[in-house]
XYZ file of C-alpha atoms in Angstrom:
413
model
C 125.177 159.887 110.179
C 123.257 158.163 112.970
C 120.571 157.075 110.492
C 123.209 155.666 108.153
C 124.860 153.769 111.006
C 121.505 152.344 112.063
C 120.781 151.117 108.522
C 124.222 149.495 108.353
C 123.643 147.827 111.708
C 120.291 146.467 110.606
C 121.843 145.206 107.392
C 124.560 143.455 109.375
C 121.932 141.812 111.584
C 120.049 140.611 108.482
C 123.207 139.218 106.891
C 124.129 137.381 110.084
C 120.686 135.838 110.425
C 120.651 134.917 106.715
C 123.809 132.824 107.015
C 123.206 129.153 106.342
C 122.954 127.101 109.513
C 124.311 124.084 107.605
C 126.196 123.676 104.332
C 126.418 120.485 102.303
C 128.455 119.554 99.264
C 126.515 117.183 97.019
C 128.525 115.211 94.475
C 126.427 113.793 91.616
C 127.917 111.372 89.082
C 126.416 110.040 85.849
C 127.566 106.396 85.520
C 126.220 105.927 81.996
C 127.619 106.660 78.552
C 124.555 108.766 77.720
C 123.843 112.340 78.808
C 121.156 112.805 81.463
C 118.758 115.717 81.741
C 116.499 116.660 84.657
C 117.852 113.845 86.820
C 116.348 114.068 90.299
C 118.568 114.500 93.348
C 116.577 113.935 96.540
C 118.161 114.567 99.946
C 116.372 113.347 103.123
C 116.436 116.080 105.752
C 115.925 114.092 108.946
C 119.637 114.450 109.845
C 119.660 118.244 109.602
C 117.034 119.397 112.066
C 114.126 121.555 110.958
C 114.880 123.139 107.572
C 112.761 126.074 106.429
C 114.658 127.243 103.351
C 117.353 125.922 101.019
C 119.696 127.404 98.428
C 121.386 125.211 95.810
C 124.246 126.478 93.636
C 126.541 124.944 91.035
C 129.763 126.804 90.172
C 128.286 129.808 91.950
C 125.061 129.796 89.913
C 121.752 129.294 91.712
C 119.537 126.447 90.500
C 115.906 125.741 91.379
C 115.087 123.463 94.290
C 112.088 122.552 96.401
C 111.317 121.345 99.902
C 108.593 118.748 100.480
C 106.585 117.864 103.588
C 105.697 114.256 102.805
C 103.829 113.373 105.994
C 102.034 116.723 106.225
C 103.281 117.573 109.720
C 104.472 121.056 108.616
C 108.142 120.028 108.737
C 110.002 119.529 105.457
C 111.234 115.970 104.932
C 113.102 116.136 101.611
C 115.039 118.536 99.421
C 114.806 117.992 95.668
C 116.670 119.541 92.737
C 117.252 118.488 89.121
C 120.586 118.177 87.339
C 121.864 117.882 83.778
C 124.998 115.783 83.299
C 127.064 114.791 80.304
C 128.081 111.160 79.800
C 130.250 109.979 82.719
C 130.284 113.502 84.167
C 130.573 114.248 87.869
C 129.407 117.604 89.231
C 129.405 119.196 92.670
C 126.573 121.271 94.129
C 126.582 123.412 97.248
C 123.449 123.261 99.375
C 122.788 125.786 102.123
C 120.101 124.955 104.670
C 118.379 127.672 106.722
C 116.124 127.271 109.754
C 115.358 130.810 110.920
C 111.735 131.307 111.971
C 111.283 133.942 109.247
C 112.674 131.753 106.475
C 110.403 130.436 103.731
C 111.179 128.448 100.566
C 112.046 130.571 97.561
C 109.564 130.473 94.684
C 110.841 129.267 91.299
C 109.021 129.035 87.936
C 106.680 126.032 87.879
C 107.618 123.120 85.644
C 104.884 120.803 86.947
C 101.243 121.290 87.878
C 98.664 119.504 90.051
C 94.990 120.246 90.556
C 91.903 119.067 92.415
C 88.546 120.718 91.760
C 84.956 120.529 92.856
C 82.450 121.670 90.265
C 81.082 125.197 90.513
C 77.433 125.146 89.449
C 77.624 128.822 88.454
C 80.375 128.113 85.898
C 79.182 126.887 82.520
C 82.527 126.416 80.739
C 84.053 123.009 81.450
C 87.575 124.440 81.599
C 86.935 127.320 84.018
C 85.850 125.692 87.276
C 87.392 127.287 90.353
C 86.411 125.398 93.514
C 89.968 124.299 94.259
C 90.640 121.706 96.957
C 93.727 119.706 97.897
C 92.176 116.675 99.602
C 88.901 114.782 99.628
C 87.706 111.648 101.429
C 84.669 109.567 100.518
C 83.157 106.890 102.750
C 83.038 103.412 101.361
C 79.269 103.630 100.930
C 79.490 106.821 98.862
C 77.109 106.239 95.967
C 79.078 108.000 93.224
C 82.542 109.232 94.198
C 83.497 109.353 90.483
C 81.407 112.488 89.975
C 82.380 114.306 93.162
C 85.337 116.015 91.510
C 85.618 117.927 88.283
C 87.611 115.818 85.798
C 86.716 112.876 88.102
C 89.872 112.965 90.215
C 93.211 114.602 90.859
C 95.273 115.510 87.806
C 98.938 116.430 87.356
C 101.489 116.987 84.620
C 105.024 117.756 83.528
C 105.812 119.568 80.295
C 105.665 116.197 78.500
C 102.612 114.452 79.934
C 99.285 114.799 81.722
C 97.513 112.305 83.996
C 94.291 112.059 85.971
C 93.393 109.365 88.497
C 89.748 108.374 88.798
C 88.255 108.772 92.259
C 86.399 105.470 92.429
C 86.955 101.741 92.834
C 88.979 101.604 89.605
C 91.524 104.310 90.520
C 92.441 104.168 86.846
C 95.198 106.314 85.371
C 93.876 108.204 82.336
C 96.039 110.128 79.869
C 96.231 113.554 78.240
C 98.159 113.834 74.970
C 100.025 117.008 74.015
C 101.349 118.492 70.792
C 103.877 120.837 72.437
C 106.120 120.657 75.499
C 104.298 122.870 77.993
C 101.951 122.905 80.971
C 98.301 122.853 79.877
C 96.003 121.354 82.512
C 95.403 124.613 84.350
C 94.022 126.013 81.100
C 92.075 122.992 79.818
C 91.162 121.165 83.049
C 91.251 117.944 80.976
C 88.333 119.284 78.882
C 89.897 121.025 75.913
C 87.578 123.500 74.217
C 87.432 123.943 70.399
C 89.238 127.299 70.512
C 92.013 125.711 72.584
C 92.323 122.831 70.142
C 92.734 125.410 67.381
C 95.638 126.838 69.409
C 97.354 123.453 69.574
C 96.319 122.319 73.045
C 96.112 118.587 73.721
C 93.244 116.445 74.991
C 92.218 113.103 76.470
C 93.808 110.367 74.335
C 92.886 107.078 76.024
C 89.690 105.138 76.617
C 90.197 103.130 79.816
C 86.856 101.617 80.891
C 87.528 99.047 83.625
C 91.070 98.290 82.438
C 94.337 99.266 84.113
C 94.711 102.254 81.811
C 98.355 103.089 82.453
C 99.471 101.105 85.469
C 96.552 101.260 87.910
C 97.180 99.173 91.021
C 94.539 96.509 91.743
C 93.890 93.318 93.674
C 94.183 89.780 92.271
C 91.771 86.922 92.960
C 93.961 84.201 91.472
C 92.522 84.549 87.985
C 91.876 88.231 87.252
C 92.356 91.759 88.634
C 89.922 93.001 91.244
C 88.808 96.547 91.974
C 89.652 98.540 95.110
C 86.454 97.562 96.906
C 84.984 97.253 99.413
C 86.742 99.984 101.400
C 85.960 101.879 104.583
C 87.059 105.098 102.868
C 89.070 106.380 99.943
C 91.044 109.643 99.792
C 92.902 111.714 97.229
C 95.298 114.491 98.225
C 97.989 116.727 96.799
C 101.203 116.607 98.833
C 103.330 118.911 96.675
C 102.493 121.318 93.849
C 106.055 121.747 92.578
C 107.871 123.576 91.071
C 110.117 120.612 90.175
C 107.994 117.654 91.154
C 104.394 117.193 92.109
C 103.370 114.489 94.568
C 99.818 113.188 94.915
C 98.452 110.347 97.011
C 95.523 107.959 96.835
C 94.661 106.327 100.164
C 92.359 103.359 100.714
C 91.448 102.370 104.272
C 89.814 99.091 105.200
C 90.243 97.542 101.745
C 89.068 93.939 101.750
C 91.624 92.888 99.159
C 91.413 89.137 99.739
C 88.816 86.755 101.076
C 89.483 85.193 104.491
C 92.243 87.734 105.171
C 92.225 90.993 107.150
C 91.376 94.256 105.434
C 94.395 96.399 104.592
C 95.238 100.099 104.490
C 97.089 101.306 101.401
C 98.575 104.606 100.223
C 99.646 104.972 96.595
C 101.995 107.891 95.971
C 102.520 109.268 92.460
C 105.603 111.421 91.858
C 105.908 113.438 88.652
C 109.231 115.154 87.917
C 109.661 118.070 85.553
C 111.137 117.139 82.185
C 109.940 113.533 82.518
C 107.309 111.568 80.639
C 107.607 108.745 83.170
C 105.960 108.726 86.610
C 107.035 107.017 89.837
C 104.434 104.884 91.620
C 105.043 103.972 95.262
C 102.616 101.713 97.133
C 102.698 101.645 100.948
C 100.700 99.208 103.072
C 100.264 101.011 106.368
C 98.099 98.946 108.707
C 99.987 98.280 111.935
C 101.040 94.698 112.669
C 99.903 93.481 109.250
C 102.349 92.258 106.635
C 100.853 91.712 103.168
C 103.506 89.225 101.967
C 100.820 86.563 101.408
C 98.540 88.885 99.421
C 98.659 89.080 95.647
C 98.053 92.240 93.642
C 98.058 93.212 89.984
C 98.948 96.019 87.633
C 99.753 96.486 83.956
C 98.593 98.470 80.939
C 95.448 98.442 78.853
C 95.414 96.332 75.720
C 94.674 99.244 73.378
C 92.433 98.039 70.569
C 94.544 96.329 67.916
C 97.747 97.132 69.758
C 101.173 95.631 69.233
C 102.753 94.262 72.432
C 106.306 94.463 73.734
C 107.747 92.528 76.691
C 111.275 91.671 77.757
C 109.843 89.024 80.135
C 111.684 90.697 83.002
C 109.128 93.236 84.155
C 109.223 95.689 81.241
C 106.061 95.649 79.149
C 104.307 98.009 76.776
C 102.116 98.416 73.747
C 101.434 100.647 70.736
C 97.915 101.035 69.386
C 95.031 103.274 68.354
C 91.461 103.732 69.587
C 88.814 106.377 70.161
C 89.309 108.031 73.578
C 85.547 108.322 74.160
C 82.382 106.638 72.969
C 81.827 109.577 70.581
C 83.479 108.450 67.358
C 81.792 111.270 65.423
C 83.325 114.250 67.230
C 86.596 112.643 68.316
C 89.415 111.086 66.317
C 91.285 107.859 66.842
C 94.277 108.453 69.087
C 97.529 106.519 68.875
C 99.501 105.982 72.068
C 102.493 104.070 73.323
C 102.309 102.766 76.898
C 104.945 101.293 79.179
C 105.355 99.873 82.681
C 108.471 98.699 84.535
C 108.145 96.363 87.531
C 111.341 95.628 89.514
C 112.066 91.918 89.605
C 111.749 91.627 93.395
C 108.008 92.362 93.128
C 107.281 90.089 90.179
C 105.125 86.999 90.662
C 104.076 86.393 87.068
C 103.468 88.031 83.715
C 99.967 87.139 82.592
C 99.041 86.388 78.975
C 97.394 89.293 77.199
C 93.600 89.320 77.117
C 91.100 91.691 75.523
C 91.500 94.185 78.374
C 95.036 94.186 79.724
C 98.670 93.260 79.601
C 98.862 92.291 83.271
C 101.379 91.414 85.965
C 100.761 89.688 89.295
C 102.895 91.297 91.985
C 103.648 91.003 95.705
C 105.948 92.455 98.354
C 107.709 91.131 101.445
C 108.167 94.462 103.234
C 104.851 96.364 102.780
C 106.352 98.646 100.109
C 106.100 98.181 96.347
C 107.469 100.567 93.699
C 107.259 100.713 89.918
C 107.285 103.181 87.038
C 104.906 104.025 84.208
C 105.402 106.011 81.012
C 103.577 106.906 77.811
C 103.673 108.867 74.570
C 100.985 110.262 72.294
C 101.479 110.183 68.539
C 100.303 113.820 68.549
C 103.558 114.934 70.164
C 105.913 116.977 68.029
C 108.674 115.922 70.447
C 107.779 112.251 70.910
C 107.589 108.851 69.221
C 105.579 107.926 66.151
C 105.962 104.191 65.574
C 105.885 100.982 67.567
C 109.536 100.351 66.723
C 110.707 103.719 68.056
C 108.527 103.431 71.147
C 109.763 99.962 72.044
C 113.369 101.107 71.548
C 112.633 103.955 73.964
C 111.293 101.466 76.537
C 114.530 99.467 76.367
C 116.616 102.615 76.827
C 114.294 103.773 79.623
C 115.005 100.567 81.534
C 118.746 101.078 81.190
C 118.484 104.609 82.579
C 116.261 103.533 85.474
C 118.727 100.793 86.393
C 121.705 103.190 86.154
C 120.628 106.086 88.387
C 122.944 108.985 89.086
C 125.163 108.417 92.113
C 124.794 110.940 94.919
C 127.131 111.502 97.831
C 126.747 114.101 100.592
C 129.449 115.835 102.623
C 128.375 118.040 105.541
C 130.629 120.993 106.444
């Protein structure tokens, strides 16, 4: 009897300590006439003290969520969860926040993936390297930062896409095309082997050279884009591995972006949500007491060989075209892709005429922050788009959805 009473007492203590310290009701409304899937709800946590665990439910059913430490100070800054809403639907979600010392975020099935690797000289297969890292910094005088990492830089994916960012002065965004909706980069490491191709795995689908690729951020000298050089140092890091969104950053310190002006510090954050083919790009200029309002920058998409262009002349631009993804036209096939970029009007300076390399924009910012979105499709996709007409129609619809985000309101109990 005493043993039973002790167990009950311990259970009561556990239940009492497991009670949420704070409870929120989150109301999420879809303002559009189209259904939304995997819409991100992001709640800043700075008003709720130190949060160590969260539980999100809808009509009593638990849904996946994640906590993110954006500034890497070991305190979570944001809560994220994804919602599905019918046209014009409003739904309520209960969020419980816990801050007990023993609390830890619950693990949910991964729907995104991110990876940084150094080569392992003992591994011969290109898709089996295992020297995992989550940050690397190269000095500005590093002779060949491009080859420091396996697959040449950080990579990440959702079920619909796959991206790598070159670790050099280009910081180009290169693309992986899939056949099926699934996570693949852990298996292929951006170097798909013949047996994997036979199983329907995707591969690199874009030759980028010195172009923007898909939305690389660059300087602007008044006539053409400039590379991210010289710099004092450049860094890549993984901020969040998922399970619902992965966040990676590229940091450039001491970038001499313009002649006769001070060097700047810049952090580019890439956010990839599960269920999305588009990616958020957030650019932060972080040098104290320096406003970059008088600087000009550039971004855009590669002019894929023989591509057809789309532009609404209001910051939405894309193309549809085909080219070999590597210089090896014997062992690789021509790949057809659709690319897209959306620049909010407040950052627009000009849309440049297409040239042989790029469909470019000149951009600027008044407040040291600049945000835009990029998206793409591969014609290999069994779930995607297969003509310029369909792709350009998607871009128009994409803009409408971006400009009609779900509306979120928070009530604390």
